[in-house]
Short mmCIF file of C-alpha atoms in Angstrom, two decimals:
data_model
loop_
_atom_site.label_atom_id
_atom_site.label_comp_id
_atom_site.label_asym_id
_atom_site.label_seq_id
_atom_site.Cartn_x
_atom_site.Cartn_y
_atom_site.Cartn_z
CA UNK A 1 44.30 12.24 -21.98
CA UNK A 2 47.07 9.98 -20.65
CA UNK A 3 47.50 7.46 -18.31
CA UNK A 4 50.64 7.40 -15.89
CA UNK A 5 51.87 5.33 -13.44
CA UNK A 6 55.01 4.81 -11.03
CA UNK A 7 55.01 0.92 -11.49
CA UNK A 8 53.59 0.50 -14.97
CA UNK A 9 50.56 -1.39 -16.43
CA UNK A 10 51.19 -4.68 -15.10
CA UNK A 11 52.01 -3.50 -11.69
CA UNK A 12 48.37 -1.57 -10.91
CA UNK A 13 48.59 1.83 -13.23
CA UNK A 14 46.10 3.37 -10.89
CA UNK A 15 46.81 6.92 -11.55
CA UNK A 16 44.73 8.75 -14.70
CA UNK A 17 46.14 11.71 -16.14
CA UNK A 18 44.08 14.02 -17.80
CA UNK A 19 44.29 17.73 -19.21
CA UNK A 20 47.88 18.12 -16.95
CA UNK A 21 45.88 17.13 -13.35
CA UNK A 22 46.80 13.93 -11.88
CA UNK A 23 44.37 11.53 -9.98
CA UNK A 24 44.75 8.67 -8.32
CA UNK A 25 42.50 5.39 -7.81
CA UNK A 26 42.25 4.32 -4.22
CA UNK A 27 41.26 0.77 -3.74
CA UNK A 28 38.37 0.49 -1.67
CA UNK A 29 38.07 -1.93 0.72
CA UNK A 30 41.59 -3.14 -0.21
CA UNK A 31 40.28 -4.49 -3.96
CA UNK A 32 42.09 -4.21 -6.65
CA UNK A 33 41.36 -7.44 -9.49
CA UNK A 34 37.86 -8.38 -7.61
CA UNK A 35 39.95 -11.77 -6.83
CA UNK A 36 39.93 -11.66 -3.52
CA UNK A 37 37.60 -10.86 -0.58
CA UNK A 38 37.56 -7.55 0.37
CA UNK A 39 39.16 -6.00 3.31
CA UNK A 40 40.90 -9.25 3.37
CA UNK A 41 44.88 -9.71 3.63
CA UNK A 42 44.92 -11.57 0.16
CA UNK A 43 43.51 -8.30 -1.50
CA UNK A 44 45.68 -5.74 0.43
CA UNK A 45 48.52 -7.37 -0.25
CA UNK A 46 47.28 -7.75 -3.94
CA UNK A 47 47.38 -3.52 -3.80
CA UNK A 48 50.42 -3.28 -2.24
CA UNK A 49 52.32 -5.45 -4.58
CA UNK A 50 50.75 -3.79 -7.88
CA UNK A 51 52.54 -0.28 -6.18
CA UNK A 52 49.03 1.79 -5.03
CA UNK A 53 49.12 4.98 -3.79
CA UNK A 54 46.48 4.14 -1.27
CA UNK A 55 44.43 1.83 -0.03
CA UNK A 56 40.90 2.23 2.11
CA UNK A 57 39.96 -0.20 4.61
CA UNK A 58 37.29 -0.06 7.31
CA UNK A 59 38.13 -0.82 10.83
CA UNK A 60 36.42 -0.93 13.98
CA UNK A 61 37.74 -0.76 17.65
CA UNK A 62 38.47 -4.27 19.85
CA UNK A 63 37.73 -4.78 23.26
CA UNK A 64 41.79 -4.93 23.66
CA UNK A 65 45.10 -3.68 22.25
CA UNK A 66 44.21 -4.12 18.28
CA UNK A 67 41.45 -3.18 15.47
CA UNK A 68 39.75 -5.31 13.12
CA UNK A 69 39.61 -4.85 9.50
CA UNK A 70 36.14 -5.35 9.29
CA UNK A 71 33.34 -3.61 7.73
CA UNK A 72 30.19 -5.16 9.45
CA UNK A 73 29.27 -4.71 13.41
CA UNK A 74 28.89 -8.12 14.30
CA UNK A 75 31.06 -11.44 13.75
CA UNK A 76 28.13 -13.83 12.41
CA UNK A 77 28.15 -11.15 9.35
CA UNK A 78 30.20 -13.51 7.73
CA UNK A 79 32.32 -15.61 9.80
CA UNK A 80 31.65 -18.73 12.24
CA UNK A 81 32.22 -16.47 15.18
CA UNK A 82 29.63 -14.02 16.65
CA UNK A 83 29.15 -11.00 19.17
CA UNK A 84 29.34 -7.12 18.78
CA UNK A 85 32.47 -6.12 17.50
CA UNK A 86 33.09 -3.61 20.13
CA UNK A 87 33.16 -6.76 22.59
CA UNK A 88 35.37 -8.83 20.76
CA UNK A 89 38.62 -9.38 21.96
CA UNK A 90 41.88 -9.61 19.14
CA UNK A 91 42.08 -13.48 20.61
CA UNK A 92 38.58 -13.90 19.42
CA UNK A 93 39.47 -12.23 15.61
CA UNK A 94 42.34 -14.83 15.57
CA UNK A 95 40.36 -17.48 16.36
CA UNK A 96 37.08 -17.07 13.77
CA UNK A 97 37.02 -17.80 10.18
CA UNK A 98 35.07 -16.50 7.40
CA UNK A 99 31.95 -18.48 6.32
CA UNK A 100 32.84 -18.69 2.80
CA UNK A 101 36.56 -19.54 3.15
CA UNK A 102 37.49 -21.58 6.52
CA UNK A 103 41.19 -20.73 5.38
CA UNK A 104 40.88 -17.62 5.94
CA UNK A 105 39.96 -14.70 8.67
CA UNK A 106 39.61 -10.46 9.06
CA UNK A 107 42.85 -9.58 9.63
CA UNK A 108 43.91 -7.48 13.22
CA UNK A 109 45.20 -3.84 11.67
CA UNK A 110 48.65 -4.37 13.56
CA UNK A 111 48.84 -6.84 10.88
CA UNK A 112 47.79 -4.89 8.10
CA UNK A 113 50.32 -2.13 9.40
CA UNK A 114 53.32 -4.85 9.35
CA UNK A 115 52.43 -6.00 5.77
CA UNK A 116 52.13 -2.44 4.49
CA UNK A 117 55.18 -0.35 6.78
CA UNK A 118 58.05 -1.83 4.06
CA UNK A 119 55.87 -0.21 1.19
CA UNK A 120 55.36 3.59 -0.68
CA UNK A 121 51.76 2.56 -0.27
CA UNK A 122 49.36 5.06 2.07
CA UNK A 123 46.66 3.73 4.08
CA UNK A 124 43.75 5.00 4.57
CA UNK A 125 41.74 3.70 8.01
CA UNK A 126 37.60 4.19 7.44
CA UNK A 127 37.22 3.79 11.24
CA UNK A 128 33.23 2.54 11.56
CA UNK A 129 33.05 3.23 15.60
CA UNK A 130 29.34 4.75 16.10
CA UNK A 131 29.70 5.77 19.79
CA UNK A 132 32.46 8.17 21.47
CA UNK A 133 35.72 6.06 21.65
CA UNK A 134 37.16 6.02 25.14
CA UNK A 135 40.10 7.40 25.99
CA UNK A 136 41.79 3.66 25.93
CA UNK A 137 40.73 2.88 22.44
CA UNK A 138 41.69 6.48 21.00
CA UNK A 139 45.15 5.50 22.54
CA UNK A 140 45.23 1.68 21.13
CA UNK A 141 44.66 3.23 17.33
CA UNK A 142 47.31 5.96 17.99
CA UNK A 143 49.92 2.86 19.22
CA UNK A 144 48.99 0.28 16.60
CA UNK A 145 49.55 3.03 13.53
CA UNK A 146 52.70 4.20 14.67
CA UNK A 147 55.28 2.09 12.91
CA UNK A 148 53.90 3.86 9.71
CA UNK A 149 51.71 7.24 11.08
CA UNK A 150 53.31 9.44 8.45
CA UNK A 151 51.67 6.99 5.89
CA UNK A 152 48.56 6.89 7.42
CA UNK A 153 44.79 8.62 7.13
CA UNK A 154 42.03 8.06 9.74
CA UNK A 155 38.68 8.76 7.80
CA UNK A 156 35.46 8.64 9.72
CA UNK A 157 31.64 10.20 9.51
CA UNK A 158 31.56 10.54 13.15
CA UNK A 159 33.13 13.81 13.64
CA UNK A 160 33.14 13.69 17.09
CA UNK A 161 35.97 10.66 17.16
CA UNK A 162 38.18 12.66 14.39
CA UNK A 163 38.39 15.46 17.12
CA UNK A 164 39.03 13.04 19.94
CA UNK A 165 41.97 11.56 18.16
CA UNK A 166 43.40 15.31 17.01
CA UNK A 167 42.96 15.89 20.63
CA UNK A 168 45.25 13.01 21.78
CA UNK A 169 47.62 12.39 18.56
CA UNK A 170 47.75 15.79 16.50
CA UNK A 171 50.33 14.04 14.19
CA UNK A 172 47.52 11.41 12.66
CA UNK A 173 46.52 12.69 9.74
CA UNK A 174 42.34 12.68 9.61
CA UNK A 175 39.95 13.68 7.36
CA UNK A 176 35.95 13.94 7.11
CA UNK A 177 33.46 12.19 5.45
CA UNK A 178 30.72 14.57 6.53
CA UNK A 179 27.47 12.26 4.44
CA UNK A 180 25.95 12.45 7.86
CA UNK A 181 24.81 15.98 7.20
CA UNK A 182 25.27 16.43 3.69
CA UNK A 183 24.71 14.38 0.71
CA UNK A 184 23.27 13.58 -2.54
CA UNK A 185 21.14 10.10 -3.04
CA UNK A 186 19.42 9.04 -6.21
CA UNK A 187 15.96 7.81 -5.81
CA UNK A 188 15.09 4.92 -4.27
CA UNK A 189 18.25 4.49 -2.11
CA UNK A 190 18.14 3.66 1.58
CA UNK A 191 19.23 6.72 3.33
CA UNK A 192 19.07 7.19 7.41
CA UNK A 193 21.15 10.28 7.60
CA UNK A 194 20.10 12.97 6.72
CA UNK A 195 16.62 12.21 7.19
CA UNK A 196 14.79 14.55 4.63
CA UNK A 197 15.68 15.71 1.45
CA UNK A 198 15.79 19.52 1.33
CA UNK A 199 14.80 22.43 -0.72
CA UNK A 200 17.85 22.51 -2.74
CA UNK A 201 17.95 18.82 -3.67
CA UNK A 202 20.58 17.72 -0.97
CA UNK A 203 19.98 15.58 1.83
CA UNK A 204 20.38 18.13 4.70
CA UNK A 205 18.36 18.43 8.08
CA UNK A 206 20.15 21.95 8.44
CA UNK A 207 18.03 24.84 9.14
CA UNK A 208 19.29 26.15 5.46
CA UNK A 209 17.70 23.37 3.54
CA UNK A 210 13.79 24.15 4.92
CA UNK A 211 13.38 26.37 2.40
CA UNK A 212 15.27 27.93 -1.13
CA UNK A 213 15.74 31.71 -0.48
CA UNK A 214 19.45 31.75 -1.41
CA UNK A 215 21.07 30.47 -4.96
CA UNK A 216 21.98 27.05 -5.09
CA UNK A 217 26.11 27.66 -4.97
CA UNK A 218 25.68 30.35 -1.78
CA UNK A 219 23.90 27.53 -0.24
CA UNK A 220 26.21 25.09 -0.84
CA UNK A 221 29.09 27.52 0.05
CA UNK A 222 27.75 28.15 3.33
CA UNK A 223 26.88 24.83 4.60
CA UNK A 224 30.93 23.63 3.43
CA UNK A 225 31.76 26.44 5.77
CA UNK A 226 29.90 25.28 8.68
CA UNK A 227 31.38 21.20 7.61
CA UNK A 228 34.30 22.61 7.77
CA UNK A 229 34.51 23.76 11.32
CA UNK A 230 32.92 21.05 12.39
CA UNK A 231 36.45 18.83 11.76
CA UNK A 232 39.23 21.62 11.61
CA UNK A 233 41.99 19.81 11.70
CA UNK A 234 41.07 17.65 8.55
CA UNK A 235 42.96 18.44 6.09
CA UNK A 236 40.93 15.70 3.51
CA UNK A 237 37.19 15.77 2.90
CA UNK A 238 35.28 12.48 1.52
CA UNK A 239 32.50 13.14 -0.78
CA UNK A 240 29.68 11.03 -2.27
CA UNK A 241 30.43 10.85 -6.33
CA UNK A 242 27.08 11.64 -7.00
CA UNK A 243 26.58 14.51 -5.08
CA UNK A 244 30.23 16.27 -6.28
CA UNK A 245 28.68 16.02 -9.72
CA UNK A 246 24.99 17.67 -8.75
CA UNK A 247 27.37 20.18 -7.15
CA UNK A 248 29.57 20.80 -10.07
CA UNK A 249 25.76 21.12 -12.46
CA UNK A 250 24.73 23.56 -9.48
CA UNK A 251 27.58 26.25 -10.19
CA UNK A 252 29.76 24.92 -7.24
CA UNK A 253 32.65 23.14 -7.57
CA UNK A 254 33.46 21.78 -4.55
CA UNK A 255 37.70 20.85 -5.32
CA UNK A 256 38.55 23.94 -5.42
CA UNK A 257 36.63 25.32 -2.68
CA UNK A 258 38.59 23.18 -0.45
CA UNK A 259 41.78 23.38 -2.08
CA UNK A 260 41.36 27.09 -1.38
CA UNK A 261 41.67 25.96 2.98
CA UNK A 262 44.68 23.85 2.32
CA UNK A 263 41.97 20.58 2.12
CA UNK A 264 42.00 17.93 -0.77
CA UNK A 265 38.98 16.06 -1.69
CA UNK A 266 38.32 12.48 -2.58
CA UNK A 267 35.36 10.68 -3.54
CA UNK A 268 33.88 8.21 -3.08
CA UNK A 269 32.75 5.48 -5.03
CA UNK A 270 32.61 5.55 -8.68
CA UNK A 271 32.50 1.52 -10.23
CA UNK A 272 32.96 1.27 -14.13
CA UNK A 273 29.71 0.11 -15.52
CA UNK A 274 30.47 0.26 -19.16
CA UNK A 275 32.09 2.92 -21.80
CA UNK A 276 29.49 5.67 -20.57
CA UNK A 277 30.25 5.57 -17.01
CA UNK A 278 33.90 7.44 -18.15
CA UNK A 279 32.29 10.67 -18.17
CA UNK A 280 31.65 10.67 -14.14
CA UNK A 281 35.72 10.34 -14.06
CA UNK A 282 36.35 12.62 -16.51
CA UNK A 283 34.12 15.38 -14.80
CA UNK A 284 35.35 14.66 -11.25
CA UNK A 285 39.22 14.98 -12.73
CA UNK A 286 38.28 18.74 -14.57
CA UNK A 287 36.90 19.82 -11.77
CA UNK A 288 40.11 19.10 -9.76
CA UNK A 289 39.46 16.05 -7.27
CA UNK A 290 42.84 14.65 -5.47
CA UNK A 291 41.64 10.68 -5.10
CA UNK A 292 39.21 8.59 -6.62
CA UNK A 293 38.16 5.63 -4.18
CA UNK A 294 36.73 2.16 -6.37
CA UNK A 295 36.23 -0.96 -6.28
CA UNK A 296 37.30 -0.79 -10.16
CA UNK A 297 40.40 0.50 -10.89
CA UNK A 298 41.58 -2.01 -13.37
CA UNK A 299 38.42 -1.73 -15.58
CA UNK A 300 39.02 2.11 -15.21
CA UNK A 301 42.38 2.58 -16.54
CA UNK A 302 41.38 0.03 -19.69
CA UNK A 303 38.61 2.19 -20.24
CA UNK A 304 40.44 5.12 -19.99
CA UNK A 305 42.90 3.71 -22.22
CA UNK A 306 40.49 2.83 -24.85
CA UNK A 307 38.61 5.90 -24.62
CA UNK A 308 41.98 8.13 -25.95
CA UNK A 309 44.17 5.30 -27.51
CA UNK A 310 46.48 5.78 -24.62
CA UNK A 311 48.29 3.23 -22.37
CA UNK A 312 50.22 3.44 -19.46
#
């Protein structure tokens, strides 16, 4: 195994290497060292200087001509200010300041785009709007990404915004996250959607899951088919870690399923917790993922690293 990198080790080698496929680490939330908060401008601008491929942030529509990079629904979440996000106005954002650092606020995206348009770097929007986006908001994301659309990725749960935006800006890039009707949850965690856990050990409401009369892999071939048309102009599918590895011990690997439509896959979100937690990477890279999004990616190329006697 080797590690490679555009920008070298002291400039965020974020890209493993192993058995001739390529992967890269997306920073998640915008963190790269853990310095800084995340989805803050102090850590995306931490990514972009260290040279990342791509960066995820969350974002949520404004009552006005912005976004905020925000992950919560509600202003008192962390900062000083409060209402529903989808109320607040981009004067209010500017205004508020978070809790733990009066210094310091979520940023509007038209600033994120500004910081990151004179950079390689890709971003990746997690857009965390629940309820059908009017028309006006659709058009305010379209606007705000445009200095840098080629560079850009709108990711989102809620399939029915993803096919909105297609609908009014077919040159934004989108892809699905489709957990809402398909995942994988290890016991104990809090999971609203899907409701039930099916017959095949997949959190599924579909009619497929009530009962096992098929093999596992036709099961899970079928219901990618049906996620599939759900979004068809994705051309990027986000998958839960944990369930792309039951998948891959079920006889169904799920990279090159996609990669057989044209659709890469990343997932989603694999944190080093110590010298065993390398075999999770090192499955998901053999069985052909295209992005790895963590909060980690430091600790994950030195333990990569250390694993082979490799550096970057």
């Amino acid at each position: 195994m080797t590690l490679t990198s555009d920008r070298g080790a002291s400039r965020g080698a974020i890209t493993l290497a192993r058995n001739g496929h390529s992967v890269a680490l997306t920073c998640h939330m915008g963190a790269l060292s853990g310095r800084f908060r995340r989805n803050s401008m102090p850590a995306i601008s931490e990514c972009l200087d260290a040279g990342a491929s791509r960066i995820e942030i969350d974002i949520h529509s404004l009552d006005g001509d912005d976004y905020i990079v925000y992950h919560d629904r509600h202003l008192e979440a962390d900062t000083d200010g409060r209402g529903s996000i989808g109320r607040v106005t981009p004067d209010d954002v500017r205004r508020v300041h978070f809790i733990s650092d009066p210094l310091d606020r979520p940023p509007l995206l038209s600033e994120v785009i500004a910081r990151a348009s004179g950079t390689s770097t890709e971003v990746q929007l997690d857009l965390k709007d629940w309820r059908l986006l009017p028309d006006e908001r659709i058009r305010v994301l379209s606007s705000v990404v445009a200095p840098m659309k080629e560079r850009v990725i709108v990711s989102s749960g809620q399939d029915w915004n993803l096919r909105k935006l297609h609908r009014f800006d077919s040159e934004l890039r989108i892809g699905f996250d489709p957990g809402h009707y398909l995942d994988y949850a290890v016991e104990g965690s809090d999971v609203i959607l899907p409701h039930r856990l099916g017959a095949y050990g997949y959190r599924d409401d579909h009619p497929l899951a009530f009962g096992r009369t098929e093999a596992t892999a036709d099961y899970l071939r079928e219901r990618l088919s049906t996620l599939v048309l759900m979004v068809p102009a994705a051309r990027e599918f986000f998958f839960n870690f944990r369930m792309v590895l039951q998948m891959l011990d079920d006889g169904f690997n799920p990279a090159a399923w996609l990669h057989e439509r044209g659709i890469a896959l990343t997932v989603w979100t694999p944190d080093y917790s110590g010298a065993e937690s390398c075999s999770w990477l090192e499955r998901l890279i053999d069985a052909g993922v295209d992005r790895i999004t963590t909060n980690t990616a430091p600790a994950w190329v030195e333990a990569f690293a250390a694993r082979n006697g490799s550096s970057a």
